Coordinates of C-alpha atoms in Angstrom, one line a residue:
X828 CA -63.8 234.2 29.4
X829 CA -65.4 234.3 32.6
X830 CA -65.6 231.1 35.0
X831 CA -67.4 230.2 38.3
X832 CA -66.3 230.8 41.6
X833 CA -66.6 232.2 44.9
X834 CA -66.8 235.7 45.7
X835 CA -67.1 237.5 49.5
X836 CA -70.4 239.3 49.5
X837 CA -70.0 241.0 52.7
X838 CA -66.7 242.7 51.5
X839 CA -68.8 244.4 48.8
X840 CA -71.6 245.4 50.8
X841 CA -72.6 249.2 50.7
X842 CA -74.4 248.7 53.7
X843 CA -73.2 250.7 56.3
X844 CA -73.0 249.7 60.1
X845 CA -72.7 252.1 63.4
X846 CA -70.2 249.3 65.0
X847 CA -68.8 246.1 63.5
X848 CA -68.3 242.8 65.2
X849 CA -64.5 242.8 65.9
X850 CA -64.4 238.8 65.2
X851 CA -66.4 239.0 61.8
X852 CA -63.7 242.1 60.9
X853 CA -60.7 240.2 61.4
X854 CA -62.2 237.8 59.3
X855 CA -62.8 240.2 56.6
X856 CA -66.7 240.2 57.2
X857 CA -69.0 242.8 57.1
X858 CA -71.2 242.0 59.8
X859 CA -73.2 244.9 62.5
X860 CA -72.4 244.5 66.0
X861 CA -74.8 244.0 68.3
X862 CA -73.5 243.4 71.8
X863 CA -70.4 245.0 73.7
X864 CA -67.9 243.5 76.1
X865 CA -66.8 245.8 78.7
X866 CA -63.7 243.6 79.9
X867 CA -63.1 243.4 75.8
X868 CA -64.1 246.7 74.9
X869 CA -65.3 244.9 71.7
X870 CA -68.6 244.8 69.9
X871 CA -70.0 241.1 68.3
X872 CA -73.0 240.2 66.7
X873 CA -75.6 237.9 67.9
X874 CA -73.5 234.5 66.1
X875 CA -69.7 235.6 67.4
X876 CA -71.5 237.0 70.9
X877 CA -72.3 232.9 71.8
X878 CA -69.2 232.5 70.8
X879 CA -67.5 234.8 73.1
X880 CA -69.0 233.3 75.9
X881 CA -67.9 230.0 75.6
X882 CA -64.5 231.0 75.6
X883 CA -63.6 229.9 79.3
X884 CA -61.6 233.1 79.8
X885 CA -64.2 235.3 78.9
X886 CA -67.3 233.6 80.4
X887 CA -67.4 236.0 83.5
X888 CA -67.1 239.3 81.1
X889 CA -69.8 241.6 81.3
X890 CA -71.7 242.4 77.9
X891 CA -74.5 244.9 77.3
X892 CA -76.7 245.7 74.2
X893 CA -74.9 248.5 71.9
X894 CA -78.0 250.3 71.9
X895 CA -77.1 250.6 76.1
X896 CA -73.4 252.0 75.3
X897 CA -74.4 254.0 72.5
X898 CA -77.0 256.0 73.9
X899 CA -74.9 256.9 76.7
X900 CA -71.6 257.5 73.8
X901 CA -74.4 259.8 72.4
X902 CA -75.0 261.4 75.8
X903 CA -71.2 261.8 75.9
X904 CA -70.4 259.7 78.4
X905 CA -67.7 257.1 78.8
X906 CA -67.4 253.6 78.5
X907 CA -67.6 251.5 82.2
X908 CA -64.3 250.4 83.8
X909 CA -63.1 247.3 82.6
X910 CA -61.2 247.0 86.2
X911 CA -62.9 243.9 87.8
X912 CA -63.5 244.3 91.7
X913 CA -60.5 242.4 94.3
X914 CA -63.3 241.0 96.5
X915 CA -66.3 240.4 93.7
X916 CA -64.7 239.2 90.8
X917 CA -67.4 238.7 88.9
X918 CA -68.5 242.7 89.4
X919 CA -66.8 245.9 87.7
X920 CA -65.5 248.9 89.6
X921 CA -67.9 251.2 88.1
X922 CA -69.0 253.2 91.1
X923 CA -67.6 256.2 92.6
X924 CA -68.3 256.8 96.8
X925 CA -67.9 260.5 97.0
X926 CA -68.2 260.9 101.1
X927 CA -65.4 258.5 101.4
X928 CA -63.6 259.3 98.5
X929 CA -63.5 255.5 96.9
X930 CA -64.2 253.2 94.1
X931 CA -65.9 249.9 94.3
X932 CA -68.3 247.8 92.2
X933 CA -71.6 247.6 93.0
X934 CA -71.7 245.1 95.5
X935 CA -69.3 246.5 97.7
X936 CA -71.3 250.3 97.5
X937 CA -74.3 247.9 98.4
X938 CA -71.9 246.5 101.6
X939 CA -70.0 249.0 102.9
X940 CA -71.1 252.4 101.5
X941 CA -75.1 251.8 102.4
X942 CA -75.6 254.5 104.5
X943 CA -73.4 256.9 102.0
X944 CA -75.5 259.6 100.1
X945 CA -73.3 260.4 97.5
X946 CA -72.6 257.4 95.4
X947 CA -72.4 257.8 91.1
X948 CA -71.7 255.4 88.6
X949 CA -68.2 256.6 87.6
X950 CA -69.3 257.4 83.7
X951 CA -71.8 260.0 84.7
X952 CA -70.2 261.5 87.3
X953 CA -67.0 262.2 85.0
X954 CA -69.1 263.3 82.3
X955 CA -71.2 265.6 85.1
X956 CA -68.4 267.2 86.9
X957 CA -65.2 269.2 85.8
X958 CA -62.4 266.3 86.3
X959 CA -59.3 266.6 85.5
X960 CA -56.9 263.1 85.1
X961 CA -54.2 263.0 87.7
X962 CA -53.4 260.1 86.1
X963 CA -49.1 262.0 85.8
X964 CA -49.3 263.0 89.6
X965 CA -50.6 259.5 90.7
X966 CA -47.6 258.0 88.6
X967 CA -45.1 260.4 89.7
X968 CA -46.3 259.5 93.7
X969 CA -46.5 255.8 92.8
X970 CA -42.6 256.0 91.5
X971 CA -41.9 257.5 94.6
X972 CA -43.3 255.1 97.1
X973 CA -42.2 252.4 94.8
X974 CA -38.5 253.9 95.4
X975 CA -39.3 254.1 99.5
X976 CA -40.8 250.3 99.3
X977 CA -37.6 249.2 97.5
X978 CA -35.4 251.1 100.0
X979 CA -37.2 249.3 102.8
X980 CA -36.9 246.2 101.3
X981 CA -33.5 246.3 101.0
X982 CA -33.3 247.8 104.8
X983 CA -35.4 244.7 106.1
X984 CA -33.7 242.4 104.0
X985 CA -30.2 243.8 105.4
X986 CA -31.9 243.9 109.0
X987 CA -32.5 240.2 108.2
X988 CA -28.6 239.4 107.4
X989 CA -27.3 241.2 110.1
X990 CA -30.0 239.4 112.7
X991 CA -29.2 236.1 111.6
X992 CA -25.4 236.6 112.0
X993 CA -25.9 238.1 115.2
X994 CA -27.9 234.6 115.8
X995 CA -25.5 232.8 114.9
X996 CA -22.5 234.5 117.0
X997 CA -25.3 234.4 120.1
X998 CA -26.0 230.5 119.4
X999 CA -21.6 230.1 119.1
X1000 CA -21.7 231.9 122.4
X1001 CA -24.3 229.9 124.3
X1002 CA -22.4 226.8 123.4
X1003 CA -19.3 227.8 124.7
X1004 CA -20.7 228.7 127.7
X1005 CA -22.3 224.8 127.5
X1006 CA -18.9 223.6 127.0
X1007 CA -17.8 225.8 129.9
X1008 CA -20.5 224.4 132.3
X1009 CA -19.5 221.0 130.7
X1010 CA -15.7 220.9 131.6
X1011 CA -17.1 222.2 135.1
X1012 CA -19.3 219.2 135.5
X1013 CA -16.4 216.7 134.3
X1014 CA -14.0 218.1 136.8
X1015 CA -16.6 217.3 139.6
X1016 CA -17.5 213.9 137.9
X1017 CA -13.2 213.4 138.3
X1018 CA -13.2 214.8 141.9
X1019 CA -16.0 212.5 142.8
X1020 CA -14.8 209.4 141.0
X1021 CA -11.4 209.8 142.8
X1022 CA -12.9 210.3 145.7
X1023 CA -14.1 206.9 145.6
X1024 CA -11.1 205.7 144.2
X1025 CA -8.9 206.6 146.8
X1026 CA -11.9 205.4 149.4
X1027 CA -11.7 201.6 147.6
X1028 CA -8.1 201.9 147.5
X1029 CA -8.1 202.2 150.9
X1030 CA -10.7 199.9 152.4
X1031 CA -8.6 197.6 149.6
X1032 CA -5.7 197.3 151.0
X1033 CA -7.2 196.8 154.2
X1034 CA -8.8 193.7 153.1
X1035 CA -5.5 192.3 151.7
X1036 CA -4.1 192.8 155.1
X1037 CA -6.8 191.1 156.5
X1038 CA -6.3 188.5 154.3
X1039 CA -2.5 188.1 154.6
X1040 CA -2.9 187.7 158.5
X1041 CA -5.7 185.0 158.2
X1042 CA -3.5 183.0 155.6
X1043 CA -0.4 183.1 157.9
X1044 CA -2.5 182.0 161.0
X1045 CA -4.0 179.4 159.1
X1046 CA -0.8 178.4 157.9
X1047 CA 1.1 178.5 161.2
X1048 CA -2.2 176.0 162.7
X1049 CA -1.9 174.3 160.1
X1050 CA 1.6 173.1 160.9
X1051 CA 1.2 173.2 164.3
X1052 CA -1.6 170.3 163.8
X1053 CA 0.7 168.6 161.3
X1054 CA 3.3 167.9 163.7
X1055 CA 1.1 167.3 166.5
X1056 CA -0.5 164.8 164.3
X1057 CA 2.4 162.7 163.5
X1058 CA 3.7 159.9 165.5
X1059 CA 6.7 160.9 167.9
X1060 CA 8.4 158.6 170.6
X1061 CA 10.2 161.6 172.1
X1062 CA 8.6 163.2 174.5
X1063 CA 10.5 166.8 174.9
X1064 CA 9.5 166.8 171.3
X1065 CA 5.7 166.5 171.6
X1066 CA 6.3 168.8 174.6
X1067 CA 7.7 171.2 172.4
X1068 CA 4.7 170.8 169.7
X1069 CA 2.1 171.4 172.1
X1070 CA 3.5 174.6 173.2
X1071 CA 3.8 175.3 169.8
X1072 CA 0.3 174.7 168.8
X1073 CA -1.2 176.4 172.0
X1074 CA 0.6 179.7 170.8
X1075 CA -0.2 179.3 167.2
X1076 CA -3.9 178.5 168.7
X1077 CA -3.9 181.8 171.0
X1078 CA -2.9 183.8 168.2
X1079 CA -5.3 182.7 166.0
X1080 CA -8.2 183.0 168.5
X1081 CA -6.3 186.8 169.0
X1082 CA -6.9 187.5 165.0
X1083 CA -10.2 185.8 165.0
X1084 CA -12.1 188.4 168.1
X1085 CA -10.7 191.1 166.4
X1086 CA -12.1 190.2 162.6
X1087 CA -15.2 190.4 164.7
X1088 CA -14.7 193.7 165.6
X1089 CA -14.1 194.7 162.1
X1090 CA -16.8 194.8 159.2
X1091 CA -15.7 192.2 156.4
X1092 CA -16.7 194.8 153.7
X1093 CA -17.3 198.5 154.6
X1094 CA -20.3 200.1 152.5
X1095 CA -19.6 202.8 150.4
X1096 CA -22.2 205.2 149.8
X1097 CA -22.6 208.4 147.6
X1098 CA -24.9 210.9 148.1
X1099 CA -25.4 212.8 145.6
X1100 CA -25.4 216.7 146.0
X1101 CA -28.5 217.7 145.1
X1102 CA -28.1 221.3 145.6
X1103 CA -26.6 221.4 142.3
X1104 CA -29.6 219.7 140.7
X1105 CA -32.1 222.2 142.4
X1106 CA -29.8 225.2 141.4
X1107 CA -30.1 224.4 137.8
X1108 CA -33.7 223.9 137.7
X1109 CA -34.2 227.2 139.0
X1110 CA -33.2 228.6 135.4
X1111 CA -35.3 228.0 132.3
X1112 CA -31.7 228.6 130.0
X1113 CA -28.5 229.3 129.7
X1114 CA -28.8 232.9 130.1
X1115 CA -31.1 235.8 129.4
X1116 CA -31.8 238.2 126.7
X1117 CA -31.5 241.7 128.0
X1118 CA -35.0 244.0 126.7
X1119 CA -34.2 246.2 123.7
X1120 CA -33.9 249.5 124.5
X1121 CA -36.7 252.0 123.4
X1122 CA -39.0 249.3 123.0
X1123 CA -42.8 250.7 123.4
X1124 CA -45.9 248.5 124.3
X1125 CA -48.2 248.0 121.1
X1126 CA -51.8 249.0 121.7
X1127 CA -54.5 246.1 120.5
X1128 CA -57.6 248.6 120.3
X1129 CA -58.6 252.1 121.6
X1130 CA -62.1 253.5 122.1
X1131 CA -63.0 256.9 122.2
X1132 CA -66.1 258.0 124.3
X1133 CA -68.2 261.2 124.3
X1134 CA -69.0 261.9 127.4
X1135 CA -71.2 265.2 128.3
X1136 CA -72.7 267.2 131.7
X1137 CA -69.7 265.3 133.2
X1138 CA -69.6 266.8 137.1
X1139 CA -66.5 269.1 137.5
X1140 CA -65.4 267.0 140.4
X1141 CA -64.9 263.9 137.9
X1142 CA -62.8 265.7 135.6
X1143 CA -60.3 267.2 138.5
X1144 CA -60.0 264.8 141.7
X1145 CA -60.2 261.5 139.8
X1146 CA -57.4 259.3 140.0
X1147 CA -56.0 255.9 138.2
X1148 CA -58.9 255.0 136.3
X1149 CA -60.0 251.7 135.8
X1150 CA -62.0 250.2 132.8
X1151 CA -63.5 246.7 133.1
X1152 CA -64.1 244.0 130.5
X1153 CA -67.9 245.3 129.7
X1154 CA -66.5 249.3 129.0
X1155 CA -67.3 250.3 132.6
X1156 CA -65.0 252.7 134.1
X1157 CA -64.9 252.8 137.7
X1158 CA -63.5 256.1 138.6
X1159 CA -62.0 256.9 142.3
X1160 CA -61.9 260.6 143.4
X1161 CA -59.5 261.1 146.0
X1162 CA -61.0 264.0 148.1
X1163 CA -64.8 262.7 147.7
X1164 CA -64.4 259.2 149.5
X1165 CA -66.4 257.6 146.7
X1166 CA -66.2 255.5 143.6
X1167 CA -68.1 256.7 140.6
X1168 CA -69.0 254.2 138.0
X1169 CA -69.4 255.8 134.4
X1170 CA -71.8 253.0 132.1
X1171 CA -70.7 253.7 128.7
X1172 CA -73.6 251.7 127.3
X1173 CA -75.9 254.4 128.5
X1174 CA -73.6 257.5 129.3
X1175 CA -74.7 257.1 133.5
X1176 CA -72.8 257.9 136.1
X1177 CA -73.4 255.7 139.2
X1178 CA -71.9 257.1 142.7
X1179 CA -70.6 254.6 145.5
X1180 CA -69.1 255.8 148.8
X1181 CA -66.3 254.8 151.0
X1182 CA -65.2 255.3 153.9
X1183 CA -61.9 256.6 153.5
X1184 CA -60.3 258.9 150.5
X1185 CA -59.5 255.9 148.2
X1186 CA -55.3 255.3 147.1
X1187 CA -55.7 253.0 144.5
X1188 CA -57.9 251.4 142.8
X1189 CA -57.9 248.1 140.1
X1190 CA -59.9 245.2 138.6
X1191 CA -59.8 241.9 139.8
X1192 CA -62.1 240.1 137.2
X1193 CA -64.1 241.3 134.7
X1194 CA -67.4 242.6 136.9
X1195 CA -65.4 243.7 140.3
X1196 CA -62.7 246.0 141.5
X1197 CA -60.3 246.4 144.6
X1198 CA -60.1 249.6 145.9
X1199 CA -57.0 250.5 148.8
X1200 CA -58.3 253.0 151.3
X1201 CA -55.9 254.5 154.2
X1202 CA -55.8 252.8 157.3

């Protein structure tokens, strides 16, 4: 007994389509494709096409009618590139530059192959000429310089190991020589400090003496007055005192003039040698780094100019030319006693005499030159 249900018309449909829509097929549909995604290399139909495009990843993609690609799958030729361009993103490498020998999307033919007369879209030009894939070679050479590129890797890396062990040994050395220059500098710091050690020591101990014959004259004048002082009936006695005191008062007066003659405290001063100071600021470090042998100057830009109906005197007596900032050459021939200035904006040649065979010339700033002549 037959009951209701549901039943997929599409499946049974004896309609037959060119190209189905790859989203309607894995969903078991039936459905004619319309559009075709070159990044996808899919066709859709007008529902799963909208569909397509709101997927984030695929909203730059580039999709054409089928009736585009299959006119030109009819013609024979081949589907577009699906590579996108480095610098336009949002373009295709589709186009072929056949002066230059290079690929590019539109935009970049547009930019930088303008003036080229041989530019194809990469399609026709397959399908036009007799090409045949070196697709094996390419991989073959690829494998190759892949191999070199990991070789000089590894070199550089190892380059990089040994430099920063040879930093490291260099860095050990330069502190040794530090601590060299260090133990030098304490033992002159000691010299100096005992220096004035020994200079104290010795204005010391003059001092104490000083003081020890100052106490004992005080002491002795002292006693001398003491005696004088107290109350004595004899009179050989306070004879005696006197005398006594007058001596202990002369020698006292004796020690006192010649305190005056002495400083109570000599200075002590220390000049600094600043020779040393002046010696070290003539070096910028420890040492120097000797130049690497072999190593060649690196050329920031070169120009090559044309010129023509050059006089045969330029191109045999000229000598150290000299080019200026603008691209003027100043040329000085040595048996012609003149300078000749070559404009390379215009390709003239501008002739100024001297009165002497010129030795040497050179530039001094960016319009003028300095030109040594014999005396």
């Amino acid at each position: 007994m037959a009951t209701g249900g549901w039943m997929n018309t599409d499946i049974l449909s004896d309609e037959v389509f060119d190209v189905l829509c790859k989203i309607c097929k894995n969903k078991d549909k039936n459905t004619e494709g319309v559009k075709f995604c070159v990044d996808c290399q899919d066709y859709f139909c007008k529902k799963c096409v909208q569909v397509h495009s709101q997927v984030p990843v695929c909203a730059g993609h580039k999709v054409l009618d089928k009736s585009l690609v299959t006119s030109r799958i009819s013609k024979g030729l081949l589907r577009a590139p699906a590579e996108r361009c480095d610098r336009h993103s949002h373009k295709h490498i589709d186009m072929y530059c056949q002066n230059h020998d290079n690929v590019g999307c539109s935009t970049c033919m547009a930019v930088d192959h303008r003036s080229c007369q041989d530019i194809c879209y990469i399609p026709e030009f397959i399908q036009n000429n007799t090409y045949q894939s070196a697709s094996t070679e390419i991989q073959t050479k690829l494998k190759e310089i892949s191999k070199t590129l990991a070789e000089q890797v590894t070199n550089f890396k190892q380059d990089k190991q040994r430099l920063l062990k040879r930093k490291a040994k260099l860095l050990a050395h330069i502190r040794k020589f530090r601590q060299e220059i260090n133990g030098q500098l304490d033992k002159m710091e000691k010299n100096s400090i005992d220096e004035i050690e020994d200079k104290v020591k010795h204005l010391e101990d003059k001092i104490e003496d000083n003081l020890k014959k100052l106490k004992d004259n005080m002491a002795r004048v002292t006693l001398a007055n003491d005696k004088l002082a107290s109350p004595n009936t004899n009179q050989a006695e306070v004879f005696v005192h006197v005398k006594i005191g007058e001596d202990a008062a002369n020698v006292a007066n004796i020690c006192i003039e010649d305190n005056k003659r002495k400083s109570t405290g000599d200075d002590i001063q220390f000049q600094p040698e600043k020779a040393i100071l002046t010696l070290l600021e003539q070096y910028k470090s420890l040492g120097t780094l000797p130049k690497t042998p072999g190593t060649l100057f690196q050329i920031k830009g070169k120009q090559s100019i044309c010129v023509t109906d050059t006089p045969q005197e330029v191109a045999t007596d000229f000598i150290n030319p000299c080019c200026l900032k603008d691209g003027t050459i100043i040329l000085a021939l040595r048996y012609k006693n003149k300078l000749k200035r070559f404009h390379s904006n215009n390709y003239t040649i501008t002739d100024y005499p001297l009165p002497g065979a010129p030795l040497q010339v050179c530039s001094i700033n960016a319009i003028q030159v300095a030109v040594t002549l014999p005396s």
